[in-house]
PDB file of C-alpha atoms and ligand atoms in Angstrom:
ATOM      1  CA  UNK A 109      15.353  10.650   1.927  1.00 42.00           C
ATOM      2  CA  UNK A 110      14.199   8.352   4.799  1.00 54.00           C
ATOM      3  CA  UNK A 111      16.580   5.562   4.143  1.00 64.00           C
ATOM      4  CA  UNK A 112      17.744   4.881   7.641  1.00 83.00           C
ATOM      5  CA  UNK A 113      15.003   2.641   9.002  1.00 94.00           C
ATOM      6  CA  UNK A 114      14.301  -1.041   9.200  1.00 94.00           C
ATOM      7  CA  UNK A 115      11.831  -3.478  10.628  1.00 96.00           C
ATOM      8  CA  UNK A 116      14.094  -4.992  13.365  1.00 94.00           C
ATOM      9  CA  UNK A 117      16.492  -3.945  16.090  1.00 91.00           C
ATOM     10  CA  UNK A 118      17.731  -0.489  16.837  1.00 92.00           C
ATOM     11  CA  UNK A 119      16.259   0.957  13.600  1.00 93.00           C
ATOM     12  CA  UNK A 120      12.991  -0.953  13.973  1.00 95.00           C
ATOM     13  CA  UNK A 121       9.458   0.645  14.190  1.00 97.00           C
ATOM     14  CA  UNK A 122       9.548   1.333  17.974  1.00 97.00           C
ATOM     15  CA  UNK A 123      12.681   3.530  17.368  1.00 97.00           C
ATOM     16  CA  UNK A 124      11.485   5.483  14.267  1.00 97.00           C
ATOM     17  CA  UNK A 125      10.207   8.306  16.452  1.00 97.00           C
ATOM     18  CA  UNK A 126      13.650   9.259  17.587  1.00 96.00           C
ATOM     19  CA  UNK A 127      14.760  10.496  14.171  1.00 95.00           C
ATOM     20  CA  UNK A 128      11.268  11.033  12.768  1.00 96.00           C
ATOM     21  CA  UNK A 129       9.052  12.866  15.283  1.00 97.00           C
ATOM     22  CA  UNK A 130       5.937  12.562  13.182  1.00 98.00           C
ATOM     23  CA  UNK A 131       6.042   8.825  13.645  1.00 98.00           C
ATOM     24  CA  UNK A 132       4.922   9.570  17.222  1.00 98.00           C
ATOM     25  CA  UNK A 133       1.907  11.598  16.096  1.00 98.00           C
ATOM     26  CA  UNK A 134      -1.834  10.935  16.795  1.00 97.00           C
ATOM     27  CA  UNK A 135      -2.989  10.020  13.233  1.00 98.00           C
ATOM     28  CA  UNK A 136      -0.598   7.192  12.457  1.00 98.00           C
ATOM     29  CA  UNK A 137      -1.129   4.114  10.239  1.00 98.00           C
ATOM     30  CA  UNK A 138      -1.579   1.205  10.138  1.00 98.00           C
ATOM     31  CA  UNK A 139      -4.553   0.542  12.430  1.00 98.00           C
ATOM     32  CA  UNK A 140      -6.714  -2.339  13.497  1.00 98.00           C
ATOM     33  CA  UNK A 141     -10.148  -1.855  11.936  1.00 98.00           C
ATOM     34  CA  UNK A 142     -12.844  -3.247  14.181  1.00 98.00           C
ATOM     35  CA  UNK A 143     -15.968  -3.819  12.081  1.00 97.00           C
ATOM     36  CA  UNK A 144     -18.238  -3.327  15.083  1.00 98.00           C
ATOM     37  CA  UNK A 145     -16.880   0.217  15.525  1.00 98.00           C
ATOM     38  CA  UNK A 146     -17.014   1.544  12.000  1.00 98.00           C
ATOM     39  CA  UNK A 147     -19.432   4.225  10.902  1.00 98.00           C
ATOM     40  CA  UNK A 148     -21.329   3.472   7.684  1.00 98.00           C
ATOM     41  CA  UNK A 149     -21.633   6.132   5.071  1.00 97.00           C
ATOM     42  CA  UNK A 150     -22.485   6.415   1.413  1.00 97.00           C
ATOM     43  CA  UNK A 151     -19.785   8.196  -0.460  1.00 97.00           C
ATOM     44  CA  UNK A 152     -19.985   9.178  -4.188  1.00 97.00           C
ATOM     45  CA  UNK A 153     -18.921   6.402  -6.522  1.00 96.00           C
ATOM     46  CA  UNK A 154     -15.118   5.769  -6.468  1.00 96.00           C
ATOM     47  CA  UNK A 155     -13.950   6.038 -10.096  1.00 96.00           C
ATOM     48  CA  UNK A 156     -10.797   4.731 -11.739  1.00 96.00           C
ATOM     49  CA  UNK A 157      -9.423   6.151 -15.047  1.00 95.00           C
ATOM     50  CA  UNK A 158      -6.386   5.458 -17.171  1.00 95.00           C
ATOM     51  CA  UNK A 159      -6.226   1.980 -15.822  1.00 95.00           C
ATOM     52  CA  UNK A 160      -7.293   0.166 -19.004  1.00 92.00           C
ATOM     53  CA  UNK A 161      -4.723  -0.350 -21.778  1.00 90.00           C
ATOM     54  CA  UNK A 162      -1.076  -1.087 -21.264  1.00 95.00           C
ATOM     55  CA  UNK A 163       1.517   0.758 -19.171  1.00 96.00           C
ATOM     56  CA  UNK A 164       5.286   0.427 -19.393  1.00 97.00           C
ATOM     57  CA  UNK A 165       6.290  -0.241 -15.792  1.00 97.00           C
ATOM     58  CA  UNK A 166       9.514  -0.667 -13.717  1.00 98.00           C
ATOM     59  CA  UNK A 167      10.125  -2.727 -10.669  1.00 98.00           C
ATOM     60  CA  UNK A 168      12.699  -1.712  -8.031  1.00 98.00           C
ATOM     61  CA  UNK A 169      14.119  -3.116  -4.800  1.00 98.00           C
ATOM     62  CA  UNK A 170      14.400   0.086  -2.735  1.00 96.00           C
ATOM     63  CA  UNK A 171      15.674  -1.830   0.362  1.00 96.00           C
ATOM     64  CA  UNK A 172      12.313  -1.576   2.052  1.00 96.00           C
ATOM     65  CA  UNK A 173       9.911  -3.181  -0.449  1.00 98.00           C
ATOM     66  CA  UNK A 174       9.272  -4.192  -4.062  1.00 98.00           C
ATOM     67  CA  UNK A 175       8.095  -1.039  -5.744  1.00 98.00           C
ATOM     68  CA  UNK A 176       6.470  -0.580  -9.217  1.00 98.00           C
ATOM     69  CA  UNK A 177       6.437   2.793 -10.984  1.00 98.00           C
ATOM     70  CA  UNK A 178       5.465   3.927 -14.493  1.00 96.00           C
ATOM     71  CA  UNK A 179       6.493   6.863 -16.596  1.00 91.00           C
ATOM     72  CA  UNK A 180       3.877   6.039 -19.222  1.00 93.00           C
ATOM     73  CA  UNK A 181       1.730   8.793 -20.763  1.00 93.00           C
ATOM     74  CA  UNK A 182      -1.297   6.678 -19.807  1.00 93.00           C
ATOM     75  CA  UNK A 183      -1.402   7.370 -16.001  1.00 95.00           C
ATOM     76  CA  UNK A 184      -3.995   5.758 -13.681  1.00 97.00           C
ATOM     77  CA  UNK A 185      -5.951   8.151 -11.504  1.00 97.00           C
ATOM     78  CA  UNK A 186      -8.937   7.964  -9.148  1.00 97.00           C
ATOM     79  CA  UNK A 187     -11.706  10.373  -8.086  1.00 97.00           C
ATOM     80  CA  UNK A 188     -14.897  10.257  -6.064  1.00 97.00           C
ATOM     81  CA  UNK A 189     -15.365   8.143  -2.974  1.00 97.00           C
ATOM     82  CA  UNK A 190     -14.075   9.873   0.133  1.00 98.00           C
ATOM     83  CA  UNK A 191     -11.776  12.204  -1.889  1.00 97.00           C
ATOM     84  CA  UNK A 192     -13.286  15.272  -3.541  1.00 86.00           C
ATOM     85  CA  UNK A 193     -10.698  15.635  -6.295  1.00 96.00           C
ATOM     86  CA  UNK A 194      -8.456  13.693  -8.639  1.00 98.00           C
ATOM     87  CA  UNK A 195      -5.436  11.703  -7.327  1.00 98.00           C
ATOM     88  CA  UNK A 196      -2.724  10.515  -9.709  1.00 98.00           C
ATOM     89  CA  UNK A 197      -0.797   7.272  -9.552  1.00 98.00           C
ATOM     90  CA  UNK A 198       2.794   7.527  -8.130  1.00 98.00           C
ATOM     91  CA  UNK A 199       3.828   4.000  -7.343  1.00 98.00           C
ATOM     92  CA  UNK A 200       2.687   0.742  -5.793  1.00 98.00           C
ATOM     93  CA  UNK A 201       4.490  -1.492  -3.373  1.00 98.00           C
ATOM     94  CA  UNK A 202       3.974  -4.430  -1.075  1.00 98.00           C
ATOM     95  CA  UNK A 203       4.182  -5.375   2.635  1.00 98.00           C
ATOM     96  CA  UNK A 204       4.634  -8.985   3.714  1.00 98.00           C
ATOM     97  CA  UNK A 205       5.499 -11.088   6.789  1.00 98.00           C
ATOM     98  CA  UNK A 206       8.070 -13.749   7.835  1.00 98.00           C
ATOM     99  CA  UNK A 207       5.246 -16.363   7.506  1.00 98.00           C
ATOM    100  CA  UNK A 208       1.817 -16.519   5.919  1.00 97.00           C
ATOM    101  CA  UNK A 209      -0.043 -15.559   9.168  1.00 98.00           C
ATOM    102  CA  UNK A 210       1.434 -12.046   9.173  1.00 98.00           C
ATOM    103  CA  UNK A 211       2.267  -9.425   6.644  1.00 98.00           C
ATOM    104  CA  UNK A 212      -0.626  -6.990   6.154  1.00 98.00           C
ATOM    105  CA  UNK A 213      -0.264  -3.570   7.841  1.00 98.00           C
ATOM    106  CA  UNK A 214      -3.852  -2.800   8.500  1.00 98.00           C
ATOM    107  CA  UNK A 215      -5.711  -5.501  10.335  1.00 98.00           C
ATOM    108  CA  UNK A 216      -9.453  -6.279  10.215  1.00 98.00           C
ATOM    109  CA  UNK A 217     -10.984  -7.443  13.551  1.00 98.00           C
ATOM    110  CA  UNK A 218      -7.362  -7.955  14.704  1.00 98.00           C
ATOM    111  CA  UNK A 219      -6.743 -10.424  11.826  1.00 98.00           C
ATOM    112  CA  UNK A 220      -3.508 -10.159   9.829  1.00 98.00           C
ATOM    113  CA  UNK A 221      -3.504 -11.075   6.164  1.00 98.00           C
ATOM    114  CA  UNK A 222      -0.447 -12.517   4.404  1.00 98.00           C
ATOM    115  CA  UNK A 223       0.267  -9.508   2.227  1.00 98.00           C
ATOM    116  CA  UNK A 224      -0.918  -5.926   1.513  1.00 98.00           C
ATOM    117  CA  UNK A 225      -0.607  -3.975  -1.648  1.00 98.00           C
ATOM    118  CA  UNK A 226      -0.425  -0.144  -1.421  1.00 98.00           C
ATOM    119  CA  UNK A 227      -1.270   1.987  -4.397  1.00 98.00           C
ATOM    120  CA  UNK A 228       0.045   5.492  -3.716  1.00 98.00           C
ATOM    121  CA  UNK A 229      -1.635   8.471  -5.482  1.00 98.00           C
ATOM    122  CA  UNK A 230      -1.090  12.216  -5.093  1.00 98.00           C
ATOM    123  CA  UNK A 231      -3.550  15.136  -5.376  1.00 98.00           C
ATOM    124  CA  UNK A 232      -3.446  16.396  -8.959  1.00 98.00           C
ATOM    125  CA  UNK A 233      -3.990  20.039  -8.159  1.00 98.00           C
ATOM    126  CA  UNK A 234      -0.680  20.178  -6.238  1.00 98.00           C
ATOM    127  CA  UNK A 235       1.134  19.516  -9.484  1.00 98.00           C
ATOM    128  CA  UNK A 236       3.593  16.829  -8.410  1.00 97.00           C
ATOM    129  CA  UNK A 237       4.118  14.182  -5.762  1.00 98.00           C
ATOM    130  CA  UNK A 238       6.877  16.269  -4.139  1.00 98.00           C
ATOM    131  CA  UNK A 239       4.504  19.232  -3.718  1.00 98.00           C
ATOM    132  CA  UNK A 240       1.564  17.066  -2.648  1.00 98.00           C
ATOM    133  CA  UNK A 241       3.430  15.532   0.359  1.00 98.00           C
ATOM    134  CA  UNK A 242       3.758  19.000   1.834  1.00 98.00           C
ATOM    135  CA  UNK A 243      -0.014  19.099   2.133  1.00 98.00           C
ATOM    136  CA  UNK A 244      -2.485  17.696   4.692  1.00 97.00           C
ATOM    137  CA  UNK A 245      -4.594  16.029   1.953  1.00 98.00           C
ATOM    138  CA  UNK A 246      -1.714  15.336  -0.387  1.00 98.00           C
ATOM    139  CA  UNK A 247      -1.965  11.553  -0.689  1.00 98.00           C
ATOM    140  CA  UNK A 248      -4.536   8.775  -1.022  1.00 98.00           C
ATOM    141  CA  UNK A 249      -3.308   5.169  -0.620  1.00 98.00           C
ATOM    142  CA  UNK A 250      -5.426   2.212  -1.772  1.00 98.00           C
ATOM    143  CA  UNK A 251      -4.868  -0.926   0.354  1.00 98.00           C
ATOM    144  CA  UNK A 252      -5.543  -4.378  -1.020  1.00 97.00           C
ATOM    145  CA  UNK A 253      -5.292  -7.433   1.266  1.00 97.00           C
ATOM    146  CA  UNK A 254      -4.126 -10.935   0.166  1.00 98.00           C
ATOM    147  CA  UNK A 255      -4.559 -14.250   1.975  1.00 98.00           C
ATOM    148  CA  UNK A 256      -2.040 -17.037   1.210  1.00 98.00           C
ATOM    149  CA  UNK A 257      -3.560 -20.085  -0.442  1.00 98.00           C
ATOM    150  CA  UNK A 258      -2.331 -23.084  -2.497  1.00 98.00           C
ATOM    151  CA  UNK A 259      -3.654 -21.497  -5.646  1.00 97.00           C
ATOM    152  CA  UNK A 260      -1.335 -19.063  -7.536  1.00 98.00           C
ATOM    153  CA  UNK A 261      -2.872 -15.734  -8.435  1.00 97.00           C
ATOM    154  CA  UNK A 262      -2.146 -14.978 -12.157  1.00 95.00           C
ATOM    155  CA  UNK A 263      -1.974 -11.235 -11.393  1.00 95.00           C
ATOM    156  CA  UNK A 264       1.328 -11.861  -9.586  1.00 97.00           C
ATOM    157  CA  UNK A 265       2.923 -14.246 -12.147  1.00 96.00           C
ATOM    158  CA  UNK A 266       5.025 -11.724 -14.102  1.00 95.00           C
ATOM    159  CA  UNK A 267       6.218  -9.916 -10.966  1.00 97.00           C
ATOM    160  CA  UNK A 268       7.175 -13.141  -9.191  1.00 98.00           C
ATOM    161  CA  UNK A 269       9.084 -14.368 -12.264  1.00 98.00           C
ATOM    162  CA  UNK A 270      11.169 -11.187 -12.314  1.00 98.00           C
ATOM    163  CA  UNK A 271      11.827 -10.809  -8.539  1.00 98.00           C
ATOM    164  CA  UNK A 272      15.095 -12.841  -8.837  1.00 98.00           C
ATOM    165  CA  UNK A 273      16.375  -9.894 -11.004  1.00 98.00           C
ATOM    166  CA  UNK A 274      15.839  -7.377  -8.198  1.00 98.00           C
ATOM    167  CA  UNK A 275      17.285  -9.230  -5.242  1.00 97.00           C
ATOM    168  CA  UNK A 276      19.997  -6.637  -4.731  1.00 97.00           C
ATOM    169  CA  UNK A 277      19.036  -3.318  -3.110  1.00 96.00           C
ATOM    170  CA  UNK A 278      18.731  -0.593  -5.797  1.00 96.00           C
ATOM    171  CA  UNK A 279      18.125  -2.991  -8.719  1.00 97.00           C
ATOM    172  CA  UNK A 280      15.581  -1.654 -11.214  1.00 97.00           C
ATOM    173  CA  UNK A 281      14.144  -3.544 -14.217  1.00 98.00           C
ATOM    174  CA  UNK A 282      11.484  -3.172 -16.793  1.00 97.00           C
ATOM    175  CA  UNK A 283       8.502  -5.434 -16.169  1.00 97.00           C
ATOM    176  CA  UNK A 284       7.839  -7.607 -19.243  1.00 95.00           C
ATOM    177  CA  UNK A 285       4.061  -7.588 -18.721  1.00 95.00           C
ATOM    178  CA  UNK A 286       2.575  -4.243 -19.738  1.00 95.00           C
ATOM    179  CA  UNK A 287      -0.747  -5.136 -18.096  1.00 94.00           C
ATOM    180  CA  UNK A 288       0.565  -5.250 -14.549  1.00 95.00           C
ATOM    181  CA  UNK A 289      -0.860  -1.874 -13.497  1.00 95.00           C
ATOM    182  CA  UNK A 290      -4.244  -2.684 -14.983  1.00 94.00           C
ATOM    183  CA  UNK A 291      -4.307  -5.867 -12.846  1.00 93.00           C
ATOM    184  CA  UNK A 292      -2.981  -4.371  -9.632  1.00 95.00           C
ATOM    185  CA  UNK A 293      -4.398  -0.834  -9.433  1.00 95.00           C
ATOM    186  CA  UNK A 294      -8.018  -1.431  -9.999  1.00 91.00           C
ATOM    187  CA  UNK A 295     -10.072  -4.059  -8.189  1.00 74.00           C
ATOM    188  CA  UNK A 296     -12.815  -6.013  -9.874  1.00 79.00           C
ATOM    189  CA  UNK A 297     -15.778  -3.767 -10.371  1.00 75.00           C
ATOM    190  CA  UNK A 298     -17.916  -5.745  -7.992  1.00 79.00           C
ATOM    191  CA  UNK A 299     -15.604  -5.051  -5.012  1.00 90.00           C
ATOM    192  CA  UNK A 300     -14.552  -1.502  -5.886  1.00 94.00           C
ATOM    193  CA  UNK A 301     -17.240   0.296  -3.758  1.00 96.00           C
ATOM    194  CA  UNK A 302     -16.715  -1.984  -0.733  1.00 96.00           C
ATOM    195  CA  UNK A 303     -14.056  -0.284   1.326  1.00 97.00           C
ATOM    196  CA  UNK A 304     -13.116   1.178   4.736  1.00 98.00           C
ATOM    197  CA  UNK A 305     -11.694   4.663   4.780  1.00 98.00           C
ATOM    198  CA  UNK A 306      -9.918   6.789   7.421  1.00 98.00           C
ATOM    199  CA  UNK A 307      -7.336   9.573   7.924  1.00 98.00           C
ATOM    200  CA  UNK A 308      -3.844   8.434   8.645  1.00 98.00           C
ATOM    201  CA  UNK A 309      -0.175   8.505   7.735  1.00 98.00           C
ATOM    202  CA  UNK A 310       2.499   6.892   5.641  1.00 98.00           C
ATOM    203  CA  UNK A 311       3.444   3.691   7.360  1.00 98.00           C
ATOM    204  CA  UNK A 312       7.153   4.303   6.874  1.00 98.00           C
ATOM    205  CA  UNK A 313       9.368   7.220   8.064  1.00 97.00           C
ATOM    206  CA  UNK A 314       8.775  10.124   7.920  1.00 97.00           C
ATOM    207  CA  UNK A 315       5.206   8.886   8.790  1.00 98.00           C
ATOM    208  CA  UNK A 316       3.587  12.038   7.319  1.00 98.00           C
ATOM    209  CA  UNK A 317      -0.053  12.422   8.430  1.00 98.00           C
ATOM    210  CA  UNK A 318      -1.313  13.252   4.937  1.00 98.00           C
ATOM    211  CA  UNK A 319      -3.096  10.102   3.750  1.00 98.00           C
ATOM    212  CA  UNK A 320      -6.732   9.285   3.135  1.00 98.00           C
ATOM    213  CA  UNK A 321      -6.644   5.512   3.357  1.00 98.00           C
ATOM    214  CA  UNK A 322      -8.988   3.478   1.308  1.00 98.00           C
ATOM    215  CA  UNK A 323      -8.821  -0.207   2.291  1.00 98.00           C
ATOM    216  CA  UNK A 324     -10.814  -2.688   0.219  1.00 97.00           C
ATOM    217  CA  UNK A 325     -12.819  -5.060   2.342  1.00 96.00           C
ATOM    218  CA  UNK A 326     -12.691  -8.205   0.275  1.00 95.00           C
ATOM    219  CA  UNK A 327      -9.305  -9.973   0.476  1.00 96.00           C
ATOM    220  CA  UNK A 328      -7.838 -11.496  -2.666  1.00 96.00           C
ATOM    221  CA  UNK A 329      -5.300 -14.459  -2.716  1.00 97.00           C
ATOM    222  CA  UNK A 330      -1.724 -15.185  -3.423  1.00 98.00           C
ATOM    223  CA  UNK A 331       0.006 -18.638  -3.291  1.00 98.00           C
ATOM    224  CA  UNK A 332       2.477 -19.600  -0.650  1.00 98.00           C
ATOM    225  CA  UNK A 333       5.206 -19.871  -3.340  1.00 98.00           C
ATOM    226  CA  UNK A 334       4.402 -16.516  -4.895  1.00 98.00           C
ATOM    227  CA  UNK A 335       4.593 -14.915  -1.481  1.00 98.00           C
ATOM    228  CA  UNK A 336       7.910 -16.606  -0.663  1.00 98.00           C
ATOM    229  CA  UNK A 337       9.525 -14.873  -3.649  1.00 98.00           C
ATOM    230  CA  UNK A 338       8.981 -11.512  -2.038  1.00 98.00           C
ATOM    231  CA  UNK A 339      10.855 -12.647   1.084  1.00 98.00           C
ATOM    232  CA  UNK A 340      13.931 -13.431  -1.009  1.00 97.00           C
ATOM    233  CA  UNK A 341      14.928  -9.861  -1.797  1.00 97.00           C
ATOM    234  CA  UNK A 342      17.696  -8.203   0.165  1.00 97.00           C
ATOM    235  CA  UNK A 343      17.226  -5.288   2.530  1.00 94.00           C
ATOM    236  CA  UNK A 344      19.614  -2.348   3.089  1.00 84.00           C
ATOM    237  CA  UNK A 345      21.626  -4.234   5.666  1.00 80.00           C
ATOM    238  CA  UNK A 346      22.245  -7.144   3.303  1.00 83.00           C
ATOM    239  CA  UNK A 347      19.984  -9.658   5.029  1.00 91.00           C
ATOM    240  CA  UNK A 348      16.765 -11.003   3.443  1.00 95.00           C
ATOM    241  CA  UNK A 349      13.796  -8.688   3.698  1.00 97.00           C
ATOM    242  CA  UNK A 350      11.607 -11.396   5.327  1.00 97.00           C
ATOM    243  CA  UNK A 351       9.035  -8.847   6.658  1.00 98.00           C
ATOM    244  CA  UNK A 352       8.218  -5.210   6.195  1.00 98.00           C
ATOM    245  CA  UNK A 353       4.999  -4.386   8.016  1.00 98.00           C
ATOM    246  CA  UNK A 354       4.712  -1.735  10.736  1.00 98.00           C
ATOM    247  CA  UNK A 355       2.683  -2.744  13.850  1.00 98.00           C
ATOM    248  CA  UNK A 356      -0.715  -1.222  14.313  1.00 98.00           C
ATOM    249  CA  UNK A 357      -0.971   2.249  15.885  1.00 98.00           C
ATOM    250  CA  UNK A 358      -3.554   3.693  18.264  1.00 98.00           C
ATOM    251  CA  UNK A 359      -6.793   4.906  16.589  1.00 97.00           C
ATOM    252  CA  UNK A 360      -7.030   7.690  19.233  1.00 95.00           C
ATOM    253  CA  UNK A 361     -10.642   8.723  18.605  1.00 95.00           C
ATOM    254  CA  UNK A 362     -10.494   8.698  14.749  1.00 98.00           C
ATOM    255  CA  UNK A 363     -13.574   7.463  12.881  1.00 98.00           C
ATOM    256  CA  UNK A 364     -13.230   4.695  10.383  1.00 98.00           C
ATOM    257  CA  UNK A 365     -15.989   4.797   7.733  1.00 98.00           C
ATOM    258  CA  UNK A 366     -17.233   1.919   5.652  1.00 98.00           C
ATOM    259  CA  UNK A 367     -18.816   2.773   2.367  1.00 98.00           C
ATOM    260  CA  UNK A 368     -22.244   1.337   1.723  1.00 93.00           C
ATOM    261  CA  UNK A 369     -22.852   1.640  -1.997  1.00 84.00           C
TER     262      UNK A 369
HETATM  263  O1  LIG B 680       6.076   2.558   2.643  1.00 54.70           O
HETATM  264  C1  LIG B 680       5.700   3.506   1.713  1.00 54.70           C
HETATM  265  C2  LIG B 680       6.966   4.224   1.191  1.00 54.70           C
HETATM  266  O2  LIG B 680       7.755   3.253   0.519  1.00 54.70           O
HETATM  267  C3  LIG B 680       6.631   5.264   0.374  1.00 54.70           C
HETATM  268  O3  LIG B 680       6.139   4.667  -0.761  1.00 54.70           O
HETATM  269  C4  LIG B 680       5.553   6.156   0.969  1.00 54.70           C
HETATM  270  C5  LIG B 680       5.103   7.177   0.010  1.00 54.70           C
HETATM  271  O4  LIG B 680       6.168   7.884  -0.467  1.00 54.70           O
HETATM  272  O5  LIG B 680       4.453   5.483   1.351  1.00 54.70           O
HETATM  273  C6  LIG B 680       4.724   4.465   2.286  1.00 54.70           C
HETATM  274  S1  LIG B 680       3.162   3.673   2.594  1.00 54.70           S
HETATM  275  O6  LIG B 680       2.516   4.500   3.680  1.00 54.70           O
HETATM  276  O7  LIG B 680       2.382   3.659   1.406  1.00 54.70           O
HETATM  277  N1  LIG B 680       3.382   2.295   3.233  1.00 54.70           N
HETATM  278 ZN1  LIG B 681       2.952   0.820   2.097  1.00 54.70          ZN
END
């Protein structure tokens, strides 16, 4: 378990490579996506299943983020797009910054967004998440960007209301809203085929280079107040987790594709 890392000081991102050598690798995430440099491509349609209907879901403060999991029999999955197989939902979580001008991990044209949601999925044919992370093509992560505005986003209401119950590291609660996965995992249909995609890594130790990233182009919004709730949870060292984004890593010759539907 990679518990011994943080976003500041001697356990901060520039030190992760000492304990976790893979964090020094050539295919790291996040990256800055420069629109002028992307290669356009038409991938098969990206498809979502098991997203409709309700899902019993849990929310945890794991000391690094707010994480949502589900052990429901109705499990979201995706197929198509840049991945030629089915990937199954494992968990989703958030990255944010100390103020509204920072927070996202991936940048677009060097622009930071206020928050980024990651939906982590594992390749079904490997049988489990633990087996999938041993493989080069084990994971896909969907990235959704959010810009802070004055207007609350209803999709975050239930989560934000319950964040006070998970301020302490290790707290785990049932989410009262059974539609949370439906809202967070699948984008609106009109935007679902509009994404960047590239090969990269987990953005936290051990930084495994096993991820096909799918970053949706169109940012959504979250209010300043909703965002502030995320900054109130505690981190492993007992201070507020005011930010949890890794700085961008070198692209090093990788190609970033943009799907043109
Ligand atoms: O930061 C998450 C980490 O919490 C864990 O979820 C890992 C997958 O096991 O993924 C990374 S990330 O690359 O999705 N940020
Ligand atoms: Zn993440």
